[in-house]
CSV table of C-alpha atoms in Angstrom, one decimal:
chain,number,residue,atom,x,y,z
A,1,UNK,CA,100.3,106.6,94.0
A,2,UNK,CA,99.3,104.2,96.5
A,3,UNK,CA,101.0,100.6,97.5
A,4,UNK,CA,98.3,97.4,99.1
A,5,UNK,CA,99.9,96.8,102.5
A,6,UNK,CA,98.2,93.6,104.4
A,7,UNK,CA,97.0,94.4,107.9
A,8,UNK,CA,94.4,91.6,109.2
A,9,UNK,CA,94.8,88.0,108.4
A,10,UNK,CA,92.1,85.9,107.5
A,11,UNK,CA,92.0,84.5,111.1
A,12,UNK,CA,92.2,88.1,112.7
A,13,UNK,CA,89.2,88.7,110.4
A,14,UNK,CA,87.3,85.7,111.9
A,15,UNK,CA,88.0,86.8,115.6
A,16,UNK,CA,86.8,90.3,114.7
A,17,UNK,CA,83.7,89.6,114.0
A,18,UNK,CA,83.4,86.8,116.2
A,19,UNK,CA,83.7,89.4,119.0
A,20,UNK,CA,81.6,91.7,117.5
A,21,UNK,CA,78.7,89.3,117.1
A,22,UNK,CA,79.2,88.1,120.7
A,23,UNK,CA,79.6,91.2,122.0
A,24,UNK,CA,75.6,92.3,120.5
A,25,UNK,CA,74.6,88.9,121.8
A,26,UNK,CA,75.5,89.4,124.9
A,27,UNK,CA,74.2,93.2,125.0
A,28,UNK,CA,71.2,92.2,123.9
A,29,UNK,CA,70.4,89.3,126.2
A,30,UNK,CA,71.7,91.0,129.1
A,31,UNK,CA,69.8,94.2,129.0
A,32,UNK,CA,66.7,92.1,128.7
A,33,UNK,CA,68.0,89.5,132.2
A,34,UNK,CA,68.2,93.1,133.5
A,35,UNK,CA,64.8,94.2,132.7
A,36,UNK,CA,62.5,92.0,130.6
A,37,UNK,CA,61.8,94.4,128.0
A,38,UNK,CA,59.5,92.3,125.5
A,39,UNK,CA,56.7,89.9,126.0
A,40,UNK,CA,57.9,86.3,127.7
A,41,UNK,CA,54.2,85.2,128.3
A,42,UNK,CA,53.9,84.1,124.9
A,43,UNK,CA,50.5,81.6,124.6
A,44,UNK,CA,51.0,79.5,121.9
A,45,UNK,CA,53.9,77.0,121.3
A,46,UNK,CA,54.5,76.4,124.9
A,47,UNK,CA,58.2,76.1,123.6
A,48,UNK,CA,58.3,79.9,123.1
A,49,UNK,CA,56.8,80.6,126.5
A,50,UNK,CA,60.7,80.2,128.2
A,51,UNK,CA,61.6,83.7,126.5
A,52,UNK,CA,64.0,84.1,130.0
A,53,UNK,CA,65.5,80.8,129.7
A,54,UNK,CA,66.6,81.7,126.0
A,55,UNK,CA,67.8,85.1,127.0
A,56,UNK,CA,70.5,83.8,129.4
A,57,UNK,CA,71.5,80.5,127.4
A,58,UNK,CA,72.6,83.0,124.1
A,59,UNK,CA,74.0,85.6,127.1
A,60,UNK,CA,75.9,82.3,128.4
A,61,UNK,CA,77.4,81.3,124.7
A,62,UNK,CA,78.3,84.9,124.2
A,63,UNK,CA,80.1,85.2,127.2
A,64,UNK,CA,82.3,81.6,126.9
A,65,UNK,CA,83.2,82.5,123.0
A,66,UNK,CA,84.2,86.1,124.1
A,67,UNK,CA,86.5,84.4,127.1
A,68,UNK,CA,87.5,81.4,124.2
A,69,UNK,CA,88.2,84.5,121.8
A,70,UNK,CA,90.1,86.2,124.7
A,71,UNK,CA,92.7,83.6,125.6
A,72,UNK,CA,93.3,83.3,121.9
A,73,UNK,CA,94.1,86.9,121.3
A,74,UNK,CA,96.1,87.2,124.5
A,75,UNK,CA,98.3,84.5,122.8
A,76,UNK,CA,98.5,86.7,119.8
A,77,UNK,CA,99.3,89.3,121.2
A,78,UNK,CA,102.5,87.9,122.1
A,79,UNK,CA,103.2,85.0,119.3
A,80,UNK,CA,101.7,85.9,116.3
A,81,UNK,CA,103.9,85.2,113.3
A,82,UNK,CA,102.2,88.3,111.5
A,83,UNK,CA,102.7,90.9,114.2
A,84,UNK,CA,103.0,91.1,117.8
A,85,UNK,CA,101.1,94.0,119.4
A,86,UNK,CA,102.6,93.5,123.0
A,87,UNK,CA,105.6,95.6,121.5
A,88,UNK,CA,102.9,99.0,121.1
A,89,UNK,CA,102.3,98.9,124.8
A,90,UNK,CA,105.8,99.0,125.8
A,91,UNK,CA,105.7,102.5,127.3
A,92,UNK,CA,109.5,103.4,125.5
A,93,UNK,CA,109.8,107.0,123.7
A,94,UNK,CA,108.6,105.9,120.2
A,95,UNK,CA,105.9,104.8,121.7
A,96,UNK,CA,104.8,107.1,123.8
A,97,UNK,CA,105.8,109.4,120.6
A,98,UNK,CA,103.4,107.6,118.2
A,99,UNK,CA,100.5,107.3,120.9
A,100,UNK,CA,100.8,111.3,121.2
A,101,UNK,CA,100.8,112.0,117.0
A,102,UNK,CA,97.9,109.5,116.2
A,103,UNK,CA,96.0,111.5,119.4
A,104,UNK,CA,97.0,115.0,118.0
A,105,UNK,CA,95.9,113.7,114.3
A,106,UNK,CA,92.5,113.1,115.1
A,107,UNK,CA,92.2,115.9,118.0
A,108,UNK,CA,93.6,118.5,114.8
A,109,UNK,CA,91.0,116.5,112.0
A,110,UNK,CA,94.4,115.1,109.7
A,111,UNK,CA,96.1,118.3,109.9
A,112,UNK,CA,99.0,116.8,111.6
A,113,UNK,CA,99.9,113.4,110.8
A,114,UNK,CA,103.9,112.5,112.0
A,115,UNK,CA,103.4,108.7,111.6
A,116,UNK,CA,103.3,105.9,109.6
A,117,UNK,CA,99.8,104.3,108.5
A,118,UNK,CA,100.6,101.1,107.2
A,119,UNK,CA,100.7,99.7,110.8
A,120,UNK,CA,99.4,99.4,113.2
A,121,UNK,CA,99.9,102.2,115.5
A,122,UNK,CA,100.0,102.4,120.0
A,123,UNK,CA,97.1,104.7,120.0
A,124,UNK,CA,94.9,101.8,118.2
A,125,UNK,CA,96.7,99.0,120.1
A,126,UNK,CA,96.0,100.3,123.5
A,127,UNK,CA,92.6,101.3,122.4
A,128,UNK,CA,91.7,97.5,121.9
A,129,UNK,CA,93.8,96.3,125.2
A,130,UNK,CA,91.5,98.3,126.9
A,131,UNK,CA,88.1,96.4,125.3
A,132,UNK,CA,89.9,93.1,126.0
A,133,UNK,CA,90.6,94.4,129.9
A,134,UNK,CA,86.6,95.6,130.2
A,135,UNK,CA,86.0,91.7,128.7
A,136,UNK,CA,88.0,90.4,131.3
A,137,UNK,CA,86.5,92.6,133.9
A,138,UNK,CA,82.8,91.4,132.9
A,139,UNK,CA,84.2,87.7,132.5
A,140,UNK,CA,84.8,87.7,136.3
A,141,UNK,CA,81.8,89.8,137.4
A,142,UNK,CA,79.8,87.6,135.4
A,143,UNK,CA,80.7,84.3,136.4
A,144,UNK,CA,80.4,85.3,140.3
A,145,UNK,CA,77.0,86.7,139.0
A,146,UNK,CA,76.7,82.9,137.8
A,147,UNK,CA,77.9,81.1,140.7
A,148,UNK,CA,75.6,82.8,143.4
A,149,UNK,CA,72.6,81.4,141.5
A,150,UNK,CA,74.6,78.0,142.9
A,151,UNK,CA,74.4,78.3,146.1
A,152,UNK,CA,73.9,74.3,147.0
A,153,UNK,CA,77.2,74.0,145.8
A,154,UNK,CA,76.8,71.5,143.0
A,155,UNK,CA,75.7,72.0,139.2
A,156,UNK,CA,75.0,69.5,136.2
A,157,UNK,CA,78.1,68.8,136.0
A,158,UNK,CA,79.5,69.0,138.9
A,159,UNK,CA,80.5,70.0,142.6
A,160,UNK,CA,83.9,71.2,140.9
A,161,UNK,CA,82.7,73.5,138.6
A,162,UNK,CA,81.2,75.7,141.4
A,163,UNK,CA,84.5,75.5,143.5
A,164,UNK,CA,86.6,77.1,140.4
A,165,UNK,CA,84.7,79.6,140.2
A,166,UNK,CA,84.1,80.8,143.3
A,167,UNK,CA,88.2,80.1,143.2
A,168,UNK,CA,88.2,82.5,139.9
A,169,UNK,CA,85.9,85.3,141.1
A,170,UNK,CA,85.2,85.5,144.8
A,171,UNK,CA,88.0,88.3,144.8
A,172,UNK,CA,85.0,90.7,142.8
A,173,UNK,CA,83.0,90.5,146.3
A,174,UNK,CA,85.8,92.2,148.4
A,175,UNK,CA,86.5,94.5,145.8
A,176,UNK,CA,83.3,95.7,144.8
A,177,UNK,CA,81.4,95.6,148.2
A,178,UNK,CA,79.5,92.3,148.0
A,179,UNK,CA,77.2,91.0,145.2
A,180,UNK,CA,75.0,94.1,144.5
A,181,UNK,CA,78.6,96.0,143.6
A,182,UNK,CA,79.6,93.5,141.3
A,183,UNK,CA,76.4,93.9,139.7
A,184,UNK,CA,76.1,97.3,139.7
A,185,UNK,CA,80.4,97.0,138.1
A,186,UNK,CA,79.0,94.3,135.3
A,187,UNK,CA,76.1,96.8,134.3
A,188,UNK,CA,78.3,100.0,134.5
A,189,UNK,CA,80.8,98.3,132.3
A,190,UNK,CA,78.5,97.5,129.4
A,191,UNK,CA,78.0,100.8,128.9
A,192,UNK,CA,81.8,101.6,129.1
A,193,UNK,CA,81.9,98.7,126.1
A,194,UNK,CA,78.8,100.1,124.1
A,195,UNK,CA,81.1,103.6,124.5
A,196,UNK,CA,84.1,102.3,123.2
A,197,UNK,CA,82.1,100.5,120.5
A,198,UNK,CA,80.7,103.6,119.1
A,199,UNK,CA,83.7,105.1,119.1
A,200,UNK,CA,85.8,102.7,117.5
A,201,UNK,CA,83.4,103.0,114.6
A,202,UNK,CA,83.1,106.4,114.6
A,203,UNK,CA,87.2,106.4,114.5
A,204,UNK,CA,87.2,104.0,111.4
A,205,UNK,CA,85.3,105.9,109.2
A,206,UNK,CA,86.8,108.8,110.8
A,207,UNK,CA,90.3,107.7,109.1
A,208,UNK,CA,89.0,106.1,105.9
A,209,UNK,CA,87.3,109.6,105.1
A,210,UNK,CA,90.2,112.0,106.6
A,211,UNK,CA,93.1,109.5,105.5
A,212,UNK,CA,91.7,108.2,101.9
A,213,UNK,CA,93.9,104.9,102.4
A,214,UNK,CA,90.8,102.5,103.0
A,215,UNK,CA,90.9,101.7,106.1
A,216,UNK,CA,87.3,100.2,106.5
A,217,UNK,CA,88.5,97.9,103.9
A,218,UNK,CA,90.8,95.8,106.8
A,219,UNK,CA,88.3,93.8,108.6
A,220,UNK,CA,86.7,92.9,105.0
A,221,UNK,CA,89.3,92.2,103.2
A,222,UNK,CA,92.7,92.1,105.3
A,223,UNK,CA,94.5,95.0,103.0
A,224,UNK,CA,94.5,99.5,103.0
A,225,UNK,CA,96.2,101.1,100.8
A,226,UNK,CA,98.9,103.2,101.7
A,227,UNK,CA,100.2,107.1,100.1
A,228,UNK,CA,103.6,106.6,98.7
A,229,UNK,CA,105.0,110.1,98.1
């Protein structure tokens, strides 16, 4: 017998994807600011011939939705009236207990399972603070990436605009040992992202097939169903 327990909200739903999506985007455009990989010296519309110019206005949009999305689920993470998963990453003994038996779980393929499913657990929790970290990391690597191509000081909109930024990330430069490091951390760290992306759907289908309680079903349609013994 099994009982419908809710997991995502409609709005949780929305941000999921909208991070996913922006997350491809911004893959995609930016391996190809890297390294052009496909023809930009198109002939014909001369529209089509700024392939470049495209390229890093979608990498641009992808990047400001993932920051927009980022603030917002920073603030969830603390005030959502549906749960608050700031309270997984306390490092207190259940915790640290749960984090240990979701590891074991999938380490022992579902032949130990000491937790409850129908929440959600630390190990998952810190999984996703982690992506939201690497965001961060490649929000402020990016933007000083940005801001050097500014170097008269002024943009469109703006002498101020510059200034924050170089406020916001100039810290990357120390850290990272000038412009080619934070480069070098920017490039590194979408392949840390692709990583974690491959395993986080890996580790979905991973449960739904080892835990039979529908777990792919979440980010569709909010609910999994849940073993009552």
């Amino acid at each position: 017998m099994y009982k419908k327990v809710k997991r995502m909200t409609a709005s949780m739903r929305i941000y999921h994807w909208a991070n996913a999506l922006a997350i491809l985007v911004a893959v995609i455009t930016g391996f190809y600011i890297a390294d052009p990989y496909y023809q930009a010296k198109i002939a014909e519309p001369a529209a089509y011939k700024y392939v470049m110019a495209y390229n890093r206005l979608l990498h641009f949009v992808s990047a400001i939705i993932l920051d927009v999305l980022f603030i917002v689920i920073a603030y969830l993470y603390f005030f959502s009236r549906f749960e608050k998963p700031y309270k997984k990453l306390i490092p207190n003994y259940q915790n640290i207990k749960e984090f240990i038996e979701v590891f074991l779980n999938l380490v022992t393929l579902n032949r130990r399972k000491n937790f409850d499913t129908s929440h959600s657990d630390s190990f998952n929790v810190v999984w996703f603070t982690v992506l939201h970290l690497l965001l961060l990391l490649m929000l402020f690597t990016g933007f000083q990436m940005y801001v050097a191509g500014l170097a008269h000081g002024t943009s469109s909109i703006g002498a101020w605009w510059p200034w924050l930024l170089h406020v916001a990330t100039d810290w990357t430069l120390y850290v990272f040992g000038g412009l080619h490091g934070v480069r070098i951390v920017h490039h590194l760290t979408t392949w840390i992202i692709l990583i974690w992306v491959m395993f986080h759907i890996y580790y979905q289908v991973w449960r739904t097939i080892f835990w039979r309680e529908g777990d792919i079903g979440i980010v569709f349609g909010g609910y999994k169903f849940k073993k009552v013994k």
